[in-house]
Amino acid sequence: MCAEDNKRGYDHGMFVPLMLMWPKLDVPVNQLSILSSLNAADHFKLGEALAPLRKEGVLIIGSGMSYHGFFYPLPSNVTAADASKAFDEYLQKALVHTGKKRKEALENWKEAKHALVAHPRSEHLMPLLVAAGAAKDDKVKCIYHTKDYLTISAFQFGD
């Protein structure tokens, strides 16, 4: 079910990036919540449904991180650094694909090495699947990548 909620404020995953990109706040914005199911295939389909808006000049932003296991206990056999590196490598490879291969790789993200260490809860990854669904076959480029301690990346679809 979809409903407007004027009582709830913007999520920090939305207002912080937008505040940095448009500090004058002179851009109309509409925030969509992730689906409560946290189902990867449904989020990809949501992106596919939003894709036609791109032709109307709508910028679709999926704000999240390639690693978000900060507050969860780690298994004894893995470090956060190892988990973030392994999952980031999976995302890098998955996103290079287009079409059905990209979709299948992202929908099956939990099968990646250390996926559930990198994302014990998937709400910080689902925006990426929405953006990927909206991107269709657009090429992806990594626009941010750090390996300081954790390996974290951000991606852009299209030009």
mmCIF file of C-alpha atoms in Angstrom:
data_model
loop_
_atom_site.group_PDB
_atom_site.id
_atom_site.type_symbol
_atom_site.label_atom_id
_atom_site.label_comp_id
_atom_site.label_asym_id
_atom_site.label_seq_id
_atom_site.Cartn_x
_atom_site.Cartn_y
_atom_site.Cartn_z
ATOM 1 C CA MET A 1 0.000 0.000 0.000
ATOM 2 C CA CYS A 2 1.195 3.495 -0.780
ATOM 3 C CA ALA A 3 0.087 6.590 1.114
ATOM 4 C CA GLU A 4 1.256 10.145 1.628
ATOM 5 C CA ASP A 5 2.590 10.935 5.111
ATOM 6 C CA ASN A 6 2.962 14.653 5.811
ATOM 7 C CA LYS A 7 3.760 14.078 9.488
ATOM 8 C CA ARG A 8 7.026 12.233 8.999
ATOM 9 C CA GLY A 9 10.136 14.280 8.208
ATOM 10 C CA TYR A 10 12.779 13.478 5.638
ATOM 11 C CA ASP A 11 15.143 10.604 6.371
ATOM 12 C CA HIS A 12 18.805 11.515 7.001
ATOM 13 C CA GLY A 13 19.728 9.326 4.019
ATOM 14 C CA MET A 14 17.862 11.807 1.878
ATOM 15 C CA PHE A 15 18.349 15.231 3.415
ATOM 16 C CA VAL A 16 22.094 14.981 4.083
ATOM 17 C CA PRO A 17 23.140 14.184 0.468
ATOM 18 C CA LEU A 18 20.660 16.719 -0.924
ATOM 19 C CA MET A 19 21.815 19.385 1.519
ATOM 20 C CA LEU A 20 25.376 18.869 0.274
ATOM 21 C CA MET A 21 24.390 18.851 -3.410
ATOM 22 C CA TRP A 22 21.865 21.710 -3.264
ATOM 23 C CA PRO A 23 22.620 23.812 -0.169
ATOM 24 C CA LYS A 24 20.079 26.467 -1.225
ATOM 25 C CA LEU A 25 17.348 23.801 -1.113
ATOM 26 C CA ASP A 26 15.954 25.092 -4.407
ATOM 27 C CA VAL A 27 15.104 21.696 -5.910
ATOM 28 C CA PRO A 28 11.697 20.028 -5.579
ATOM 29 C CA VAL A 29 12.012 16.695 -3.761
ATOM 30 C CA ASN A 30 9.834 13.657 -3.212
ATOM 31 C CA GLN A 31 11.000 10.928 -0.835
ATOM 32 C CA LEU A 32 9.885 7.328 -1.233
ATOM 33 C CA SER A 33 10.145 4.863 1.615
ATOM 34 C CA ILE A 34 11.627 1.446 1.095
ATOM 35 C CA LEU A 35 9.217 -1.450 1.107
ATOM 36 C CA SER A 36 8.623 -3.034 4.509
ATOM 37 C CA SER A 37 9.219 -6.475 2.965
ATOM 38 C CA LEU A 38 12.865 -5.546 2.258
ATOM 39 C CA ASN A 39 12.530 -7.879 -0.727
ATOM 40 C CA ALA A 40 15.313 -7.259 -3.253
ATOM 41 C CA ALA A 41 13.291 -8.255 -6.343
ATOM 42 C CA ASP A 42 10.422 -5.960 -5.348
ATOM 43 C CA HIS A 43 12.799 -3.024 -4.894
ATOM 44 C CA PHE A 44 14.342 -3.646 -8.305
ATOM 45 C CA LYS A 45 10.802 -3.717 -9.799
ATOM 46 C CA LEU A 46 10.011 -0.450 -8.029
ATOM 47 C CA GLY A 47 13.000 1.096 -9.775
ATOM 48 C CA GLU A 48 11.826 -0.283 -13.123
ATOM 49 C CA ALA A 49 8.441 1.352 -12.528
ATOM 50 C CA LEU A 50 10.137 4.692 -11.810
ATOM 51 C CA ALA A 51 12.399 4.502 -14.883
ATOM 52 C CA PRO A 52 10.091 6.501 -17.218
ATOM 53 C CA LEU A 53 10.397 9.499 -14.876
ATOM 54 C CA ARG A 54 14.041 9.839 -15.875
ATOM 55 C CA LYS A 55 12.953 10.872 -19.383
ATOM 56 C CA GLU A 56 10.989 13.696 -17.750
ATOM 57 C CA GLY A 57 14.128 15.006 -16.059
ATOM 58 C CA VAL A 58 13.557 13.399 -12.661
ATOM 59 C CA LEU A 59 16.769 12.489 -10.854
ATOM 60 C CA ILE A 60 16.447 9.201 -8.974
ATOM 61 C CA ILE A 61 18.815 8.918 -6.032
ATOM 62 C CA GLY A 62 19.250 5.733 -4.025
ATOM 63 C CA SER A 63 21.089 6.792 -0.889
ATOM 64 C CA GLY A 64 22.835 4.106 1.119
ATOM 65 C CA MET A 65 26.218 2.454 1.557
ATOM 66 C CA SER A 66 27.984 -0.612 0.273
ATOM 67 C CA TYR A 67 28.697 -1.508 3.923
ATOM 68 C CA HIS A 68 26.381 -0.910 6.856
ATOM 69 C CA GLY A 69 27.203 -3.486 9.502
ATOM 70 C CA PHE A 70 28.440 -0.936 12.027
ATOM 71 C CA PHE A 71 26.357 -1.811 15.063
ATOM 72 C CA TYR A 72 26.144 -5.568 14.793
ATOM 73 C CA PRO A 73 28.429 -8.182 16.335
ATOM 74 C CA LEU A 74 30.854 -9.740 13.886
ATOM 75 C CA PRO A 75 31.353 -13.472 13.480
ATOM 76 C CA SER A 76 34.613 -14.551 15.102
ATOM 77 C CA ASN A 77 36.129 -15.568 11.763
ATOM 78 C CA VAL A 78 35.749 -12.248 9.890
ATOM 79 C CA THR A 79 36.704 -8.601 10.360
ATOM 80 C CA ALA A 80 34.623 -5.634 9.263
ATOM 81 C CA ALA A 81 37.440 -4.698 6.882
ATOM 82 C CA ASP A 82 37.381 -8.148 5.233
ATOM 83 C CA ALA A 83 33.577 -8.196 5.007
ATOM 84 C CA SER A 84 33.359 -4.715 3.508
ATOM 85 C CA LYS A 85 36.063 -5.515 0.952
ATOM 86 C CA ALA A 86 34.451 -8.798 -0.125
ATOM 87 C CA PHE A 87 30.967 -7.337 -0.442
ATOM 88 C CA ASP A 88 32.186 -4.225 -2.226
ATOM 89 C CA GLU A 89 33.974 -6.432 -4.760
ATOM 90 C CA TYR A 90 30.709 -8.327 -5.294
ATOM 91 C CA LEU A 91 28.790 -5.105 -5.907
ATOM 92 C CA GLN A 92 31.451 -3.789 -8.293
ATOM 93 C CA LYS A 93 31.169 -6.973 -10.386
ATOM 94 C CA ALA A 94 27.365 -7.176 -10.183
ATOM 95 C CA LEU A 95 26.823 -3.587 -11.277
ATOM 96 C CA VAL A 96 29.080 -3.831 -14.328
ATOM 97 C CA HIS A 97 26.546 -6.204 -15.859
ATOM 98 C CA THR A 98 23.439 -4.923 -17.574
ATOM 99 C CA GLY A 99 19.978 -6.330 -18.047
ATOM 100 C CA LYS A 100 19.085 -9.705 -16.619
ATOM 101 C CA LYS A 101 22.588 -10.444 -15.278
ATOM 102 C CA ARG A 102 22.674 -7.240 -13.203
ATOM 103 C CA LYS A 103 19.151 -7.814 -11.959
ATOM 104 C CA GLU A 104 19.842 -11.425 -10.914
ATOM 105 C CA ALA A 105 23.126 -10.548 -9.220
ATOM 106 C CA LEU A 106 21.514 -7.776 -7.183
ATOM 107 C CA GLU A 107 18.392 -9.747 -6.331
ATOM 108 C CA ASN A 108 20.633 -12.548 -5.020
ATOM 109 C CA TRP A 109 22.938 -10.250 -3.058
ATOM 110 C CA LYS A 110 22.612 -12.345 0.114
ATOM 111 C CA GLU A 111 24.604 -15.116 -1.595
ATOM 112 C CA ALA A 112 27.696 -12.909 -1.831
ATOM 113 C CA LYS A 113 30.606 -13.566 0.493
ATOM 114 C CA HIS A 114 30.036 -11.786 3.827
ATOM 115 C CA ALA A 115 26.846 -10.162 2.520
ATOM 116 C CA LEU A 116 24.998 -10.484 5.815
ATOM 117 C CA VAL A 117 27.984 -9.105 7.702
ATOM 118 C CA ALA A 118 28.098 -6.088 5.379
ATOM 119 C CA HIS A 119 24.317 -5.700 5.567
ATOM 120 C CA PRO A 120 22.803 -7.543 8.545
ATOM 121 C CA ARG A 121 19.607 -5.632 7.709
ATOM 122 C CA SER A 122 19.051 -4.741 4.102
ATOM 123 C CA GLU A 123 17.348 -1.347 4.400
ATOM 124 C CA HIS A 124 20.585 0.500 3.584
ATOM 125 C CA LEU A 125 21.119 -1.551 0.423
ATOM 126 C CA MET A 126 17.600 -1.501 -1.056
ATOM 127 C CA PRO A 127 17.902 2.072 -2.408
ATOM 128 C CA LEU A 128 20.728 0.832 -4.650
ATOM 129 C CA LEU A 129 18.406 -1.819 -6.093
ATOM 130 C CA VAL A 130 15.732 0.808 -6.793
ATOM 131 C CA ALA A 131 18.306 2.993 -8.570
ATOM 132 C CA ALA A 132 19.627 0.001 -10.530
ATOM 133 C CA GLY A 133 16.112 -0.945 -11.602
ATOM 134 C CA ALA A 134 15.455 2.613 -12.766
ATOM 135 C CA ALA A 135 18.773 2.677 -14.621
ATOM 136 C CA LYS A 136 17.762 -0.207 -16.877
ATOM 137 C CA ASP A 137 20.862 -0.918 -19.013
ATOM 138 C CA ASP A 138 22.738 2.293 -18.258
ATOM 139 C CA LYS A 139 26.393 1.846 -17.549
ATOM 140 C CA VAL A 140 27.533 2.334 -13.990
ATOM 141 C CA LYS A 141 30.568 4.120 -12.666
ATOM 142 C CA CYS A 142 32.005 4.116 -9.208
ATOM 143 C CA ILE A 143 32.038 7.775 -8.122
ATOM 144 C CA TYR A 144 33.403 7.225 -4.622
ATOM 145 C CA HIS A 145 35.653 4.483 -3.308
ATOM 146 C CA THR A 146 37.651 4.310 -0.109
ATOM 147 C CA LYS A 147 39.725 1.575 1.458
ATOM 148 C CA ASP A 148 40.853 3.408 4.594
ATOM 149 C CA TYR A 149 39.645 0.731 7.008
ATOM 150 C CA LEU A 150 36.323 -0.245 5.516
ATOM 151 C CA THR A 151 35.890 -0.529 1.773
ATOM 152 C CA ILE A 152 32.945 1.665 0.815
ATOM 153 C CA SER A 153 31.748 2.735 -2.625
ATOM 154 C CA ALA A 154 29.068 4.880 -4.198
ATOM 155 C CA PHE A 155 27.808 4.408 -7.747
ATOM 156 C CA GLN A 156 26.233 6.454 -10.519
ATOM 157 C CA PHE A 157 24.154 5.069 -13.370
ATOM 158 C CA GLY A 158 24.200 6.886 -16.716
ATOM 159 C CA ASP A 159 25.787 10.254 -17.373
#
